[in-house]
C-alpha positions in Angstrom: -93.6 32.9 131.5 -96.9 32.1 133.0 -96.9 29.8 136.1 -100.0 29.7 138.2 -100.6 27.6 141.4 -103.9 26.4 142.7 -104.9 24.4 145.7 -107.8 21.8 145.7 -109.1 19.4 148.1 -109.0 15.7 147.6 -112.2 16.0 145.6 -110.6 18.5 142.9 -112.3 21.4 144.1 -110.3 24.6 143.8 -109.8 26.2 147.4 -109.3 29.9 147.7 -107.7 32.1 145.0 -104.6 31.1 143.0 -101.5 31.5 145.3 -99.4 34.6 144.8 -96.0 35.8 146.0 -94.2 32.5 145.4 -90.5 32.7 145.1 -89.4 29.3 143.6 -90.9 26.3 141.9 -89.1 23.2 141.2 -91.2 20.1 139.4 -89.8 17.0 137.8 -92.2 14.9 135.9 -90.6 11.3 135.8 -91.2 8.4 133.5 -93.2 5.7 135.3 -92.7 7.2 138.8 -94.3 9.8 140.7 -93.4 13.4 140.2 -91.5 15.4 142.8 -92.0 19.0 143.3 -91.6 21.9 145.6 -92.8 25.4 145.8 -91.5 28.2 148.5 -94.2 30.6 149.6 -94.8 33.4 151.9 -96.4 31.9 155.3 -99.3 34.4 155.2 -102.3 33.0 157.4 -104.6 32.6 154.1 -101.8 30.5 152.6 -101.2 28.4 155.6 -105.0 27.5 155.8 -104.7 26.0 152.3 -101.7 23.9 153.0 -103.4 21.2 155.0 -103.3 17.3 154.9 -105.1 15.7 152.0 -105.0 18.9 149.8 -103.4 18.9 146.4 -101.2 21.2 144.5 -101.9 22.0 140.9 -99.1 23.7 138.6 -100.4 25.3 135.5 -97.8 26.5 133.0 -98.9 28.6 130.0 -102.6 27.9 130.4 -101.8 24.0 130.4 -101.7 21.6 133.6 -98.0 20.6 134.3 -98.5 18.7 137.4 -101.4 18.0 139.9 -101.3 15.8 143.0 -101.2 15.4 146.7 -98.9 17.6 149.1 -96.4 15.1 150.7 -95.2 17.7 153.1 -97.6 20.5 153.2 -95.8 22.8 155.6 -92.2 23.1 156.1 -91.8 26.4 157.8 -89.0 28.7 158.6 -88.5 32.1 160.2 -85.5 34.0 161.3 -85.1 37.7 162.3 -82.3 38.3 159.9 -83.5 36.7 156.7 -87.2 35.8 157.0 -88.6 38.7 158.9 -92.5 39.2 158.7 -94.5 36.1 158.4 -91.5 33.6 157.5 -91.7 31.3 154.5 -93.2 27.9 154.1 -91.7 25.2 151.5 -94.3 22.6 150.1 -93.4 19.3 148.7 -95.9 17.8 146.1 -96.1 15.1 143.7 -98.7 14.0 141.0 -101.5 11.7 141.5 -99.2 8.6 140.5 -98.1 9.0 144.1 -101.5 8.1 145.2 -101.4 4.9 143.0 -98.1 4.1 144.5 -99.5 3.9 147.8 -101.3 0.7 147.2 -100.4 -3.1 147.3 -101.6 -5.8 144.9 -104.2 -7.8 146.6 -104.4 -11.5 145.7 -108.1 -11.1 145.9 -108.9 -7.6 145.2 -112.4 -8.1 145.7 -112.3 -8.8 149.3 -110.7 -6.9 152.3 -107.3 -7.7 153.5 -108.6 -9.6 156.6 -110.5 -11.9 154.2 -107.8 -12.9 151.8 -107.3 -16.3 151.0 -105.0 -18.1 153.7 -103.3 -20.7 151.5 -99.4 -19.5 151.2 -99.3 -19.5 147.5 -102.4 -17.5 146.7 -101.5 -15.0 143.8 -103.5 -12.6 141.6 -102.8 -13.8 138.1 -103.7 -12.1 134.7 -103.0 -14.4 131.9 -102.8 -14.2 128.2 -103.7 -10.6 127.5 -101.8 -7.4 126.5 -99.5 -5.3 128.8 -101.7 -2.4 128.7 -104.8 -4.5 129.8 -102.8 -5.8 132.5 -101.8 -2.6 134.0 -105.3 -1.1 133.7 -106.7 -4.1 135.4 -104.2 -3.8 138.3 -104.8 -0.3 139.0 -108.7 -0.7 138.4 -109.2 -3.5 140.9 -106.8 -2.1 143.6 -107.5 1.7 143.8 -109.7 2.6 140.9 -113.5 2.5 140.2 -113.5 -1.2 140.4 -111.9 -1.6 143.8 -113.3 -2.0 147.0 -115.1 1.2 148.3 -112.5 1.8 151.1 -109.5 1.6 148.7 -110.8 3.8 145.8 -108.9 6.9 145.0 -111.4 10.0 144.7 -112.3 10.8 141.1 -109.7 8.2 139.7 -110.8 6.7 136.5 -109.2 4.7 133.6 -108.2 6.7 130.5 -109.1 5.6 126.9 -107.8 2.4 125.8 -104.9 2.8 123.2 -104.3 -0.8 122.4 -100.5 -1.3 123.3 -98.4 -4.1 124.5 -98.0 -7.5 123.5 -99.8 -10.6 125.3 -98.1 -11.9 128.5 -99.0 -12.9 132.0 -98.3 -11.4 135.5 -98.8 -13.0 139.1 -98.6 -10.6 142.0 -99.0 -10.8 145.6 -99.0 -7.9 148.0 -96.5 -6.2 145.9 -96.2 -2.4 145.5 -98.7 -1.7 142.9 -96.6 0.4 140.7 -93.9 -2.3 140.7 -96.3 -4.7 139.3 -97.2 -2.1 136.7 -93.5 -1.5 135.7 -92.9 -5.2 135.6 -95.7 -5.5 133.1 -94.5 -2.5 131.0 -91.0 -3.3 131.0 -90.9 -5.8 128.0 -92.7 -3.4 125.9 -91.2 -0.4 127.1 -94.7 1.1 127.9 -95.4 4.2 129.9 -98.3 4.9 132.3 -99.2 8.0 134.0 -102.0 10.1 135.5 -103.7 13.4 134.4 -106.2 15.6 135.8 -108.9 16.4 133.1 -111.8 18.4 134.5 -113.2 16.8 137.7 -111.5 13.3 136.8 -108.0 12.0 137.4 -107.3 9.7 134.5 -105.0 6.7 134.6 -103.8 5.7 131.4 -101.2 3.5 129.5 -99.1 4.9 126.4 -96.5 3.6 124.1 -93.3 6.0 124.0 -92.2 7.0 120.4 -88.8 6.4 118.6 -87.8 10.2 118.1 -84.0 9.4 117.4 -84.4 11.0 114.1 -86.1 14.3 114.9 -85.3 14.9 118.6 -81.5 15.4 118.7 -79.3 17.1 121.1 -75.6 18.2 121.0 -73.6 21.1 121.9 -73.7 22.5 118.3 -77.4 22.8 118.5 -77.4 24.6 121.7 -79.7 22.2 123.5 -77.2 20.3 125.6 -76.3 21.5 129.0 -74.6 18.6 130.6 -73.3 15.2 129.7 -71.5 12.2 131.2 -70.9 8.9 129.1 -69.9 5.6 130.6 -68.9 2.5 128.7 -68.8 -0.4 131.3 -68.8 -4.2 131.6 -72.4 -5.6 132.2 -73.5 -6.8 135.7 -75.2 -9.6 133.9 -75.4 -11.1 130.6 -77.7 -14.1 131.4 -80.6 -13.9 134.0 -81.1 -17.2 135.3 -84.8 -17.0 136.5 -86.0 -19.8 139.0 -89.6 -20.1 139.5 -92.0 -22.8 140.6 -93.9 -23.6 143.9 -93.4 -22.0 147.2 -90.8 -24.3 149.1 -92.9 -23.7 152.1 -96.2 -25.0 150.6 -97.6 -28.1 152.6 -98.4 -31.2 150.6 -102.0 -31.5 149.9 -102.5 -27.8 149.1 -101.9 -28.1 145.4 -99.0 -28.8 143.1 -96.1 -31.0 144.9 -93.9 -28.7 147.0 -90.4 -27.7 145.8 -91.0 -28.1 142.3 -88.6 -25.8 140.2 -88.7 -24.3 136.6 -85.8 -22.6 135.1 -85.7 -20.0 132.2 -82.4 -18.0 130.9 -82.7 -14.8 129.4 -79.8 -13.7 127.5 -78.8 -10.2 126.2 -76.1 -11.1 123.6 -73.6 -8.9 125.3 -71.4 -11.8 126.1 -70.3 -12.0 122.4 -68.7 -8.5 123.1 -67.6 -8.8 126.9 -67.9 -12.2 128.6 -70.4 -14.2 130.3 -71.9 -12.9 133.5 -74.7 -14.9 135.3 -77.3 -13.6 137.9 -79.9 -15.7 139.6 -83.5 -14.0 139.8 -85.7 -15.5 142.2 -89.4 -15.8 141.2 -90.9 -18.4 143.5 -94.6 -18.6 143.0 -94.5 -18.5 139.5 -95.0 -22.0 138.5 -94.3 -21.9 134.6 -93.6 -19.7 132.0 -96.7 -20.3 129.9 -97.5 -16.7 130.3 -94.0 -15.6 129.7 -93.8 -14.3 133.4 -90.3 -15.7 134.1 -88.9 -14.3 130.7 -90.4 -11.0 131.6 -88.7 -11.0 135.0 -85.4 -11.8 133.3 -85.9 -9.0 130.6 -86.5 -6.5 133.3 -83.4 -7.5 135.2 -81.4 -7.1 132.1 -82.6 -3.6 131.8 -80.4 -2.6 134.6 -77.8 -5.3 134.8 -76.6 -5.1 131.0 -76.0 -1.4 130.4 -73.6 -1.6 127.3 -73.3 2.1 127.6 -75.0 4.7 129.5 -75.4 8.3 128.8 -76.5 10.9 131.4 -77.4 14.2 130.2 -79.3 17.5 131.0 -80.9 19.3 128.2 -82.6 22.7 127.9 -85.5 23.7 125.7 -85.0 25.7 122.4 -87.5 27.2 120.0 -86.7 24.2 117.7 -86.8 21.5 120.3 -89.3 21.6 123.3 -90.2 19.1 126.0 -93.8 18.3 125.8 -94.2 19.6 122.5 -91.7 17.8 120.6 -90.9 14.7 122.6 -92.6 13.2 126.1 -91.4 11.1 128.8 -90.2 7.9 127.9 -89.7 8.8 124.0 -86.3 7.7 122.7 -84.1 10.5 121.6 -80.5 11.1 120.2 -77.6 12.4 122.2 -74.5 13.8 120.1 -71.2 13.6 122.0 -68.5 16.1 121.4 -66.5 12.9 120.3 -68.8 12.3 117.5 -70.6 9.3 119.0 -74.3 9.1 118.7 -76.1 7.5 121.7 -80.0 6.9 121.5 -81.9 6.6 125.0 -85.1 7.6 126.6 -86.3 10.6 128.4 -86.5 9.9 132.1 -87.5 13.2 133.6 -88.8 16.5 132.5 -88.0 19.4 134.9 -89.5 22.9 135.4 -87.6 25.3 137.5 -89.0 28.9 137.7 -88.4 32.0 139.9 -90.3 35.4 139.3 -87.3 37.2 138.7 -85.3 34.9 136.4 -88.2 33.4 134.6 -88.4 29.6 133.8 -86.2 26.8 132.7 -87.4 23.5 131.4 -84.7 20.8 131.1 -84.8 17.1 130.5 -82.8 14.1 131.7 -82.0 11.5 129.3 -80.6 8.1 129.8 -79.3 7.0 133.1 -81.0 9.2 135.5 -79.3 7.6 138.6 -76.0 9.1 137.4 -77.4 12.5 136.8 -79.6 12.7 140.0 -77.2 10.6 142.2 -79.9 8.5 143.2 -78.1 5.0 142.6 -78.4 4.1 146.2 -82.3 5.0 146.0 -82.6 2.5 143.0 -80.4 -0.2 144.9 -82.7 0.1 148.0 -85.9 -0.1 145.9 -84.8 -3.0 144.1 -83.9 -4.9 147.2 -87.3 -3.8 148.7 -89.1 -5.2 145.7 -87.3 -8.5 145.9 -87.9 -8.8 149.6 -91.5 -7.8 149.3 -92.0 -10.5 146.7 -90.4 -13.2 149.0 -92.0 -12.0 152.2 -95.5 -11.8 150.8 -95.4 -15.5 149.9 
């Protein structure tokens, strides 16, 4: 095992020497969501000097960069006479640089400061008739990348190479969380996006996950399946009834007539096996579906409302199948249940756990990560916040 910790400033300059003496590291890399990591260290003065607001933690595993990003909680200090005699310990919570991107909203007019935004109630940033990758890159570039206002730019953030993925569509957004808008654009094509540090750059890029169901297989017999839970349940919705149109609060004379509605139904076909379940999706501010925006909203909703079967697993690396080498975040893999049923789902999380005495363990969460990590409430709250954010911003 070879795990090394570095601390940098916000400009990626390494501060001090590699941190020694750590006792435990946990770091989850997540699909289209910022990473979540923590490390416990001896609270020596030279260490505490490095754990300051604005600094970044860099985790290097076997010579390759595993995770790099801001310290979200630089110092969680503990000391007691019995267990932490001496200088005590400090636990640092950190993320990857995607957490910086997550801190931004989508401006209707990214070229001007917040105080100078268009005063019309229905003003939105609309990107039309281009592929999903371009939409995501544009949103990041103009809100926090090199094309953003100087005060909004993330230091050393650049756009990674274009890979040419995704189909043509349109997106309208107004003061939404930036990553929510990116996930909306990525959903229909199943795209992934991430940040990675390369030299003195933080590169934001989009990628197409791969179907590896034939080569990446997990089962008890193969020795790479650690935990499994499988649920077959009725869908929450089989028909997403998407309601778009003008802002009802729009005053006459500011554009199109107020209270004009447009309706799009997106169905999954699950009603053939179960029964019809309808759900209303409010997309006020999107005046038509010419760019597929309303259809896209319905497709995104079906991703959580219509699970025919959910599988929650934790796998473990073996010599024959390793995370990061043989499959990546977002890739589709196969899980073989002890009952003989085979279920295909995507890799949601790749987790590194390490201690000096016990070595390292790399596991992956496949399928419904909410069931595995007991964060169903978090998903519900985030979904509610997204919906309220879209309404309140109009």
